Coordinates of C-alpha atoms in Angstrom, one line a residue:
M1 CA -72.5 27.4 11.6
S2 CA -75.0 24.5 11.9
R3 CA -77.0 23.1 9.1
T4 CA -80.8 23.7 8.9
R5 CA -83.4 22.5 6.6
G6 CA -86.1 24.5 4.9
A7 CA -89.8 23.6 4.6
G8 CA -90.2 23.0 0.9
G9 CA -87.2 21.0 -0.2
A10 CA -87.3 17.4 1.0
A11 CA -84.8 15.1 -0.6
P12 CA -86.3 12.8 -3.3
A13 CA -87.8 9.7 -1.8
G14 CA -86.0 6.4 -2.4
K15 CA -82.6 8.1 -3.2
P16 CA -80.3 7.7 -0.2
P17 CA -77.7 10.4 0.3
K18 CA -74.3 9.6 -1.0
R19 CA -71.6 8.8 1.5
R20 CA -68.4 10.4 0.7
S21 CA -65.3 9.1 2.5
R22 CA -63.2 11.7 4.1
R23 CA -59.8 11.8 2.5
L24 CA -57.0 11.6 5.1
V25 CA -54.3 12.4 2.6
G26 CA -54.4 15.6 0.7
G27 CA -57.4 17.0 2.6
L28 CA -57.5 20.6 3.8
R29 CA -57.2 19.5 7.4
T30 CA -54.0 17.5 6.6
R31 CA -52.6 20.4 4.7
L32 CA -53.3 22.9 7.5
V33 CA -51.7 20.6 10.2
V34 CA -48.7 19.9 8.0
T35 CA -48.3 23.6 7.3
F36 CA -48.5 24.5 11.0
V37 CA -46.0 21.8 12.0
V38 CA -43.6 22.7 9.2
V39 CA -43.7 26.4 10.1
A40 CA -43.2 25.5 13.8
L41 CA -40.4 23.1 13.0
I42 CA -38.6 25.7 10.8
S43 CA -39.0 28.4 13.4
A44 CA -37.7 26.1 16.2
V45 CA -34.7 24.9 14.1
T46 CA -33.9 28.5 13.1
A47 CA -34.2 29.8 16.6
T48 CA -32.0 26.9 17.8
A49 CA -29.4 27.5 15.2
L50 CA -29.3 31.3 16.0
A51 CA -29.2 30.7 19.7
Y52 CA -26.4 28.1 19.3
R53 CA -24.4 30.4 17.1
D54 CA -24.8 33.4 19.4
A55 CA -24.1 31.4 22.5
R56 CA -21.0 29.7 21.0
T57 CA -19.7 33.1 19.7
A58 CA -20.2 34.7 23.1
V59 CA -18.5 31.9 25.0
L60 CA -15.6 31.7 22.7
R61 CA -15.2 35.5 22.5
R62 CA -15.2 35.7 26.3
T63 CA -12.6 32.9 26.6
Q64 CA -10.3 34.3 23.9
D65 CA -10.5 37.9 25.2
A66 CA -9.6 36.6 28.7
A67 CA -6.8 34.4 27.3
V68 CA -5.3 37.3 25.2
N69 CA -5.3 39.7 28.2
D70 CA -3.9 37.1 30.6
V71 CA -1.1 36.1 28.2
R72 CA -0.2 39.7 27.4
T73 CA -0.1 40.7 31.1
R74 CA 1.8 37.6 32.2
V75 CA 4.4 37.7 29.5
T76 CA 5.0 41.5 30.0
A77 CA 5.5 40.9 33.7
V78 CA 7.8 37.9 33.4
A79 CA 9.8 39.4 30.4
A80 CA 10.7 42.5 32.4
D81 CA 13.2 40.4 34.5
F82 CA 14.3 38.2 31.6
D83 CA 17.8 38.6 30.2
L84 CA 18.5 38.3 26.5
P85 CA 19.9 36.4 24.8
P86 CA 18.8 33.4 26.8
D87 CA 20.2 29.9 26.9
Q88 CA 18.0 26.7 26.9
R89 CA 17.8 26.5 30.6
S90 CA 16.8 30.2 31.2
L91 CA 14.3 29.9 28.3
S92 CA 12.7 26.8 29.9
R93 CA 12.4 28.7 33.2
F94 CA 10.8 31.6 31.4
A95 CA 8.2 29.3 29.8
A96 CA 7.4 27.7 33.2
K97 CA 6.9 31.1 34.9
V98 CA 4.6 32.3 32.3
S99 CA 2.6 29.0 32.4
D100 CA 2.3 29.1 36.2
G101 CA 0.7 32.5 36.0
L102 CA -1.8 31.4 33.3
G103 CA -3.4 28.6 35.1
A104 CA -1.2 25.8 33.9
R105 CA -1.7 26.6 30.2
I106 CA 0.9 25.1 28.0
V107 CA 3.4 27.8 27.1
V108 CA 5.9 27.6 24.3
A109 CA 8.8 30.1 24.2
R110 CA 10.9 30.5 21.1
Y111 CA 14.1 32.4 20.6
H112 CA 15.6 31.9 17.2
D113 CA 16.5 28.2 17.1
L114 CA 15.9 27.7 20.8
V115 CA 12.4 26.3 21.8
A116 CA 11.2 25.7 25.4
V117 CA 7.9 24.1 26.4
S118 CA 6.4 24.5 29.9
D119 CA 5.2 20.9 29.7
P120 CA 8.0 18.8 28.1
L121 CA 5.5 15.9 27.5
A122 CA 3.0 18.0 25.5
A123 CA 3.0 17.9 21.7
T124 CA 2.8 21.4 20.3
E125 CA 3.8 21.2 16.7
G126 CA 0.3 20.3 15.5
R127 CA -1.3 23.0 17.6
I128 CA 0.9 26.0 16.7
T129 CA 0.4 26.6 13.0
A130 CA 3.0 28.2 10.7
E131 CA 0.5 30.8 9.8
L132 CA 0.3 32.0 13.5
R133 CA 4.1 31.9 13.9
T134 CA 4.5 34.1 10.8
A135 CA 2.0 36.6 12.1
V136 CA 3.7 36.7 15.5
R137 CA 7.2 37.0 14.0
A138 CA 5.9 40.0 12.0
G139 CA 5.7 41.8 15.4
D140 CA 2.2 43.2 14.9
G141 CA 1.1 42.5 18.5
T142 CA -0.8 39.7 20.1
R143 CA -2.4 37.2 17.8
F144 CA -4.7 34.2 18.4
Q145 CA -6.0 31.3 16.4
R146 CA -8.6 28.5 17.1
V147 CA -7.3 25.2 16.0
T148 CA -8.5 21.5 16.1
W149 CA -5.9 19.0 17.1
R150 CA -6.8 15.3 17.3
D151 CA -10.5 16.3 17.1
E152 CA -10.2 18.6 20.1
P153 CA -10.5 22.4 20.1
Y154 CA -7.8 24.7 21.3
L155 CA -7.1 28.4 21.4
V156 CA -3.5 29.4 20.7
V157 CA -2.4 32.9 21.7
G158 CA 0.9 34.2 20.4
M159 CA 2.8 37.4 21.0
P160 CA 6.3 38.8 20.3
V161 CA 8.4 40.2 23.2
T162 CA 9.6 43.7 22.4
Y163 CA 12.2 46.0 24.0
A164 CA 10.7 48.4 26.5
D165 CA 12.8 51.4 25.4
G166 CA 10.1 53.1 23.3
D167 CA 11.2 51.8 19.9
R168 CA 9.1 48.6 20.1
R169 CA 12.0 46.6 18.6
F170 CA 11.4 42.9 18.3
S171 CA 13.7 41.1 20.8
G172 CA 13.5 37.8 18.9
L173 CA 11.6 36.1 21.7
E174 CA 8.2 34.6 20.8
V175 CA 5.7 33.3 23.3
F176 CA 2.7 31.0 22.6
A177 CA 0.1 29.9 25.1
I178 CA -2.2 26.9 24.3
T179 CA -5.7 27.0 26.0
D180 CA -8.0 23.9 26.0
L181 CA -11.5 24.8 24.7
R182 CA -13.1 21.5 25.5
A183 CA -15.0 22.9 28.5
E184 CA -16.5 25.7 26.3
R185 CA -17.3 23.2 23.6
D186 CA -19.1 21.0 26.1
D187 CA -21.0 24.0 27.5
T188 CA -22.3 25.1 24.1
A189 CA -23.1 21.4 23.2
A190 CA -25.1 21.1 26.3
L191 CA -27.0 24.3 25.4
L192 CA -27.6 22.9 21.9
D193 CA -28.9 19.6 23.4
S194 CA -31.3 21.4 25.7
V195 CA -32.7 23.6 22.9
R196 CA -33.0 20.6 20.6
A197 CA -34.9 18.7 23.2
G198 CA -37.4 21.5 23.3
I199 CA -38.2 21.2 19.6
L200 CA -40.4 18.1 20.0
P201 CA -42.7 19.7 22.5
V202 CA -42.9 22.7 20.3
V203 CA -43.8 20.6 17.3
V204 CA -46.4 18.6 19.3
L205 CA -47.9 21.8 20.6
A206 CA -48.0 23.2 17.1
A207 CA -49.8 20.1 15.8
V208 CA -52.4 20.3 18.6
L209 CA -53.0 24.0 17.9
A210 CA -53.2 23.2 14.2
L211 CA -55.9 20.6 14.8
L212 CA -57.9 23.0 16.9
A213 CA -57.6 25.7 14.3
A214 CA -58.4 23.3 11.5
G215 CA -61.5 22.1 13.4
T216 CA -62.6 25.7 14.0
V217 CA -62.2 26.6 10.3
L218 CA -63.2 23.3 8.7
R219 CA -66.3 22.5 10.8
P220 CA -68.4 25.2 9.1
V221 CA -66.8 24.4 5.8
R222 CA -67.8 20.7 6.2
K223 CA -71.4 21.7 7.1
L224 CA -71.5 24.0 4.1
G225 CA -70.2 21.1 1.9
R226 CA -72.9 18.8 3.2
A227 CA -75.5 21.3 2.5
T228 CA -74.1 21.9 -1.0
R229 CA -74.2 18.2 -1.8
E230 CA -77.8 17.9 -0.5
L231 CA -78.7 20.8 -2.7
A232 CA -77.0 19.2 -5.7
E233 CA -78.9 16.0 -5.0
G234 CA -82.3 17.8 -5.1
D235 CA -82.9 18.8 -1.5
L236 CA -83.6 22.5 -2.2
G237 CA -84.5 23.2 1.4
S238 CA -81.0 22.6 2.7
R239 CA -79.6 25.6 4.5
V240 CA -76.8 26.5 6.9
S241 CA -77.1 28.8 9.9
V242 CA -75.1 32.0 9.9
K243 CA -73.0 32.8 12.9
G244 CA -70.5 35.6 13.3
H245 CA -69.4 38.3 10.8
D246 CA -66.3 36.7 9.3
E247 CA -65.7 35.5 5.7
L248 CA -67.2 32.1 6.5
A249 CA -70.4 33.7 7.7
D250 CA -70.5 35.8 4.5
L251 CA -70.1 32.6 2.5
A252 CA -72.9 30.8 4.4
R253 CA -75.2 33.8 3.9
T254 CA -74.4 33.8 0.2
F255 CA -75.1 30.1 0.0
N256 CA -78.5 30.5 1.7
E257 CA -79.4 33.4 -0.6
T258 CA -78.5 31.3 -3.6
A259 CA -80.4 28.3 -2.3
D260 CA -83.5 30.5 -1.7
A261 CA -83.3 31.9 -5.2
L262 CA -82.8 28.4 -6.7
Q263 CA -85.8 27.0 -4.7
T264 CA -88.0 29.9 -5.8
S265 CA -86.9 29.5 -9.4
D266 CA -87.4 25.7 -9.3
A267 CA -90.9 26.1 -7.9
R268 CA -91.7 28.6 -10.6
L269 CA -90.3 26.3 -13.3
R270 CA -92.2 23.3 -12.0
E271 CA -95.4 25.3 -11.9
Q272 CA -94.8 26.5 -15.5
E273 CA -93.9 22.9 -16.6
A274 CA -97.0 21.5 -15.0
K275 CA -99.1 24.2 -16.7
A276 CA -97.5 23.5 -20.0
R277 CA -98.1 19.7 -19.7
R278 CA -101.7 20.3 -18.7
F279 CA -102.1 22.7 -21.6
V280 CA -100.7 20.2 -24.1
A281 CA -102.9 17.4 -22.7
D282 CA -106.0 19.6 -22.6
V283 CA -105.5 20.9 -26.2
S284 CA -104.8 17.4 -27.5
H285 CA -107.8 16.1 -25.7
E286 CA -110.0 18.9 -27.0
L287 CA -108.8 18.3 -30.6
R288 CA -109.7 14.7 -30.6
T289 CA -113.5 15.2 -31.0
P290 CA -113.3 17.6 -33.9
L291 CA -110.6 15.6 -35.5
A292 CA -112.7 12.5 -35.4
A293 CA -115.4 14.3 -37.3
M294 CA -112.9 15.8 -39.7
T295 CA -111.4 12.3 -40.3
M296 CA -114.8 10.9 -41.2
V297 CA -115.5 13.7 -43.6
A298 CA -112.0 13.4 -45.1
T299 CA -112.5 9.6 -45.5
V300 CA -115.8 10.1 -47.3
L301 CA -114.2 12.8 -49.6
E302 CA -111.3 10.5 -50.4
E303 CA -113.6 7.6 -51.2
D304 CA -115.5 9.8 -53.7
A305 CA -112.4 11.6 -55.0
D306 CA -112.5 9.6 -58.3
Q307 CA -115.9 11.1 -59.1
L308 CA -114.8 14.7 -58.4
P309 CA -113.1 17.1 -60.8
P310 CA -109.3 16.8 -60.8
D311 CA -108.7 19.9 -58.7
A312 CA -111.4 18.9 -56.2
A313 CA -110.1 15.4 -56.1
R314 CA -106.5 16.6 -55.4
A315 CA -107.8 18.9 -52.6
A316 CA -109.9 16.0 -51.1
R317 CA -106.8 13.7 -51.0
T318 CA -104.7 16.5 -49.5
V319 CA -107.3 17.2 -46.8
G320 CA -107.4 13.5 -46.0
A321 CA -103.6 13.2 -45.8
E322 CA -103.2 16.3 -43.6
T323 CA -106.1 15.3 -41.4
A324 CA -104.5 11.9 -40.8
R325 CA -101.2 13.6 -40.1
L326 CA -102.9 16.0 -37.6
S327 CA -104.5 13.0 -35.9
R328 CA -101.1 11.3 -35.6
L329 CA -99.6 14.5 -34.2
V330 CA -102.4 14.8 -31.6
E331 CA -102.0 11.2 -30.6
D332 CA -98.2 11.7 -30.3
L333 CA -98.7 14.8 -28.1
M334 CA -101.1 12.8 -25.9
E335 CA -98.5 10.1 -25.5
I336 CA -95.7 12.6 -24.8
S337 CA -97.8 14.3 -22.1
R338 CA -98.5 10.9 -20.5
F339 CA -94.7 10.3 -20.4
D340 CA -94.1 13.7 -18.8
A341 CA -96.8 13.1 -16.2
N342 CA -95.3 9.7 -15.3
A343 CA -98.7 8.2 -16.1
I344 CA -97.3 5.4 -18.3
R345 CA -97.3 1.8 -17.0
L346 CA -96.0 -1.3 -18.8
N347 CA -98.3 -4.1 -19.6
A348 CA -95.5 -6.6 -19.8
A349 CA -95.7 -10.3 -20.7
E350 CA -93.4 -12.8 -22.2
T351 CA -93.5 -12.1 -26.0
D352 CA -92.1 -13.7 -29.1
L353 CA -90.2 -10.7 -30.5
A354 CA -89.9 -12.1 -34.1
D355 CA -93.7 -12.4 -34.3
T356 CA -94.1 -8.9 -32.9
V357 CA -91.8 -7.4 -35.5
R358 CA -93.5 -9.2 -38.4
A359 CA -96.9 -8.2 -37.1
S360 CA -95.8 -4.6 -36.8
L361 CA -94.7 -4.5 -40.4
A362 CA -97.7 -6.4 -41.7
V363 CA -100.3 -4.3 -40.1
R364 CA -98.8 -1.2 -41.8
G365 CA -98.3 -2.8 -45.2
W366 CA -94.5 -2.7 -45.0
T367 CA -93.8 -6.4 -45.4
E368 CA -92.9 -6.1 -49.1
R369 CA -90.8 -2.9 -48.6
V370 CA -88.6 -4.1 -45.7
E371 CA -86.0 -6.9 -45.6
V372 CA -86.1 -8.8 -42.3
H373 CA -83.4 -11.0 -40.6
L374 CA -85.0 -12.3 -37.5
D375 CA -83.7 -14.8 -35.0
E376 CA -86.5 -17.1 -34.2
G377 CA -87.5 -18.1 -30.7
V378 CA -86.3 -14.8 -29.1
R379 CA -88.7 -14.3 -26.2
A380 CA -88.6 -11.6 -23.5
V381 CA -90.9 -9.9 -21.0
V382 CA -92.0 -6.7 -22.8
D383 CA -95.0 -4.6 -23.5
R384 CA -95.9 -5.8 -27.0
R385 CA -97.9 -2.7 -27.9
R386 CA -95.0 -0.4 -27.0
V387 CA -92.4 -2.5 -28.8
D388 CA -94.8 -2.3 -31.8
V389 CA -94.7 1.6 -31.4
I390 CA -90.9 1.6 -31.3
V391 CA -90.5 -0.6 -34.4
A392 CA -93.2 1.3 -36.3
N393 CA -91.5 4.7 -35.6
L394 CA -88.0 3.5 -36.5
V395 CA -89.1 1.7 -39.7
G396 CA -91.4 4.5 -40.7
N397 CA -88.6 7.0 -40.2
A398 CA -86.3 4.9 -42.4
L399 CA -88.9 4.5 -45.1
R400 CA -89.7 8.3 -45.1
H401 CA -86.2 9.7 -44.9
G402 CA -83.9 6.9 -46.1
A403 CA -83.6 4.9 -49.3
P404 CA -84.1 1.2 -50.0
P405 CA -83.3 -1.4 -49.0
V406 CA -84.5 -0.9 -45.4
T407 CA -83.5 -3.9 -43.3
V408 CA -84.7 -5.0 -39.8
T409 CA -82.4 -7.4 -37.9
L410 CA -83.4 -9.1 -34.6
G411 CA -80.8 -10.8 -32.4
T412 CA -79.4 -11.1 -28.9
S413 CA -76.1 -10.1 -27.4
S414 CA -74.3 -10.5 -24.1
A415 CA -72.4 -7.9 -22.2
T416 CA -71.0 -7.4 -18.7
D417 CA -74.3 -5.9 -17.6
G418 CA -76.4 -8.9 -18.8
E419 CA -78.1 -10.3 -21.9
W420 CA -79.9 -7.9 -24.4
V421 CA -82.3 -8.1 -27.3
T422 CA -81.2 -5.9 -30.2
V423 CA -83.4 -4.7 -33.0
E424 CA -81.5 -2.9 -35.8
V425 CA -83.2 -0.8 -38.4
A426 CA -80.9 0.3 -41.2
D427 CA -81.5 2.2 -44.5
H428 CA -79.2 3.1 -47.4
G429 CA -80.1 6.8 -47.7
P430 CA -77.9 9.9 -47.3
G431 CA -77.5 9.2 -43.6
L432 CA -77.3 11.7 -40.7
P433 CA -74.6 14.2 -40.2
P434 CA -72.9 14.1 -36.7
E435 CA -74.8 17.2 -35.5
A436 CA -78.1 15.6 -36.5
R437 CA -77.3 12.3 -34.8
E438 CA -76.8 14.2 -31.5
R439 CA -80.3 15.7 -31.7
V440 CA -82.3 13.1 -33.6
F441 CA -84.2 12.1 -30.4
D442 CA -85.1 15.6 -29.5
R443 CA -88.8 16.5 -29.7
F444 CA -89.9 18.1 -32.9
Y445 CA -86.4 17.9 -34.4
K446 CA -86.3 17.1 -38.1
A447 CA -83.2 16.5 -40.1
D448 CA -85.1 17.0 -43.3
A449 CA -82.3 19.0 -45.0
A450 CA -80.2 15.8 -45.2
R451 CA -82.8 13.0 -45.5
T452 CA -86.1 14.3 -46.9
R453 CA -87.7 12.8 -49.9
S454 CA -90.8 14.1 -51.5
A455 CA -94.2 13.8 -49.8
A456 CA -95.5 11.7 -52.7
D457 CA -92.8 9.2 -52.2
T458 CA -93.0 9.0 -48.4
G459 CA -96.6 9.4 -47.8
G460 CA -96.3 12.7 -45.8
Q461 CA -93.9 14.0 -43.2
G462 CA -93.8 12.9 -39.6
S463 CA -94.5 15.0 -36.5
G464 CA -90.9 15.1 -35.2
L465 CA -92.0 13.2 -32.1
G466 CA -91.6 9.6 -33.4
T467 CA -88.0 9.0 -32.4
A468 CA -88.6 10.8 -29.0
I469 CA -91.6 8.5 -28.3
A470 CA -89.6 5.5 -29.4
L471 CA -86.7 6.4 -27.0
E472 CA -89.1 7.0 -24.1
N473 CA -90.7 3.5 -24.6
A474 CA -87.2 1.9 -24.8
R475 CA -86.3 3.6 -21.5
L476 CA -89.5 2.5 -20.0
H477 CA -88.3 -1.1 -20.6
G478 CA -84.8 -0.3 -19.1
G479 CA -83.3 -0.1 -22.6
T480 CA -82.1 2.5 -25.0
I481 CA -81.8 3.4 -28.7
D482 CA -78.6 4.3 -30.4
V483 CA -78.0 5.8 -33.9
A484 CA -74.9 5.5 -36.0
E485 CA -73.8 5.7 -39.6
G486 CA -74.0 2.5 -41.6
A487 CA -71.0 0.8 -43.1
E488 CA -72.4 1.3 -46.6
G489 CA -74.1 4.6 -45.9
G490 CA -77.4 5.5 -44.4
A491 CA -78.5 5.6 -40.8
V492 CA -78.6 2.6 -38.4
F493 CA -81.0 2.8 -35.4
T494 CA -80.3 0.0 -32.8
L495 CA -82.9 -0.8 -30.1
R496 CA -81.5 -2.6 -27.0
L497 CA -83.8 -4.1 -24.5
P498 CA -83.0 -6.3 -21.5
L499 CA -83.5 -10.0 -22.2
R500 CA -85.9 -10.8 -19.3
R501 CA -88.0 -13.9 -19.2
T502 CA -91.0 -14.9 -17.1
G503 CA -90.0 -15.3 -13.4
E504 CA -87.0 -12.9 -13.7
D505 CA -87.1 -9.7 -11.6
A506 CA -87.3 -6.6 -13.7
E507 CA -85.0 -3.7 -12.6

């Protein structure tokens, strides 16, 4: 499944693709390899344990069956010519004859208090347990027991000698044969070592197979992941080729279908958005000429309103106010359409911001209605006209919807990301509820229910675009506008602009 690229979705220029480091720990490849190795290791260990157990059981069973048969046969043959009751000497000869026929196994013969050992130098007390002697004395036939003496394994076979007259009466003679199991132990240990030595190649082979399997599975997944990231970064032409008929092929096919639908939808939305922007710009442009004529007529009517009857005068003033408001709305729409079309350019120069704020208030007749606290000598490279628009919108919004006193504070601040100019506009009105603060910069949003005063007091309502335009102008400078609740009530809008001076590079 290789990655292909469609015709209509080139990645955005100037935005390099993100490099994502491949995580070695916790990645899918690592988990697959570890799982394969763990399964292979468990399988190998389990097979080794079962093989060792079965081999050891088979070897020991063969040895003990042969030992039991040999002891029973030899004791029966030698006891046929043995006279009871024996003395110590005859009992010793009996033990030696039995031992000779058993391949030099150590034989212990007991008759009541008499004990004879085929090898007088051999220690037998630790190898013949009281449990085995009790079982043999009970006369239930041949018994055997595996014991460990001085860290060495032994097989002890014991049997009572009975009279051969049909009554199976116990004669009082007990015979024990001790067989060394070290050879069998060494054989099974060698088998275990050989099987254990084979575990490492099995694990290595499992790891190699796991890497091959992981590569086969993860290669198309990685290609699909790259295509998904490119799609998320804006390259809507990113596709993956479909090979095979497995689940990964189905996933790739679904991805391509989704990408096709997304690309088609994006193209349709872009076309609709472009049409909407053109429509707003065209309508705003077409309204400017009749509005200019209406404004002139409304101005004449307002100038002569004092000479008109009261009702006509009120109507003339209302027409003038609404015409002015409509003119502002058209200008705001034109400005928003220019922002949407990316047709806005900064005409930046080093500017005294205190003078800019004072001039913005003075030209609108707000000097007496606003308290100012301005740090003198704060200069930065900004577009003076757009800073004037920001201040006018924020202060006008405070005057329309807030309550006096309205204060404007200019200062500077330092942060980890550099130095900033701050312009704070605060009022003492009812403030903004949290849900209104989240949407106050949305276009055409009005929080009038919380902050509206009468039109007579405020001079008419705004278009709902003022804060949106102010934020766009702040972002154009690389800054932002925040809104919060004042410590003494009211709303506080804070403009933050980078403190750049002549000669510094703008971001």
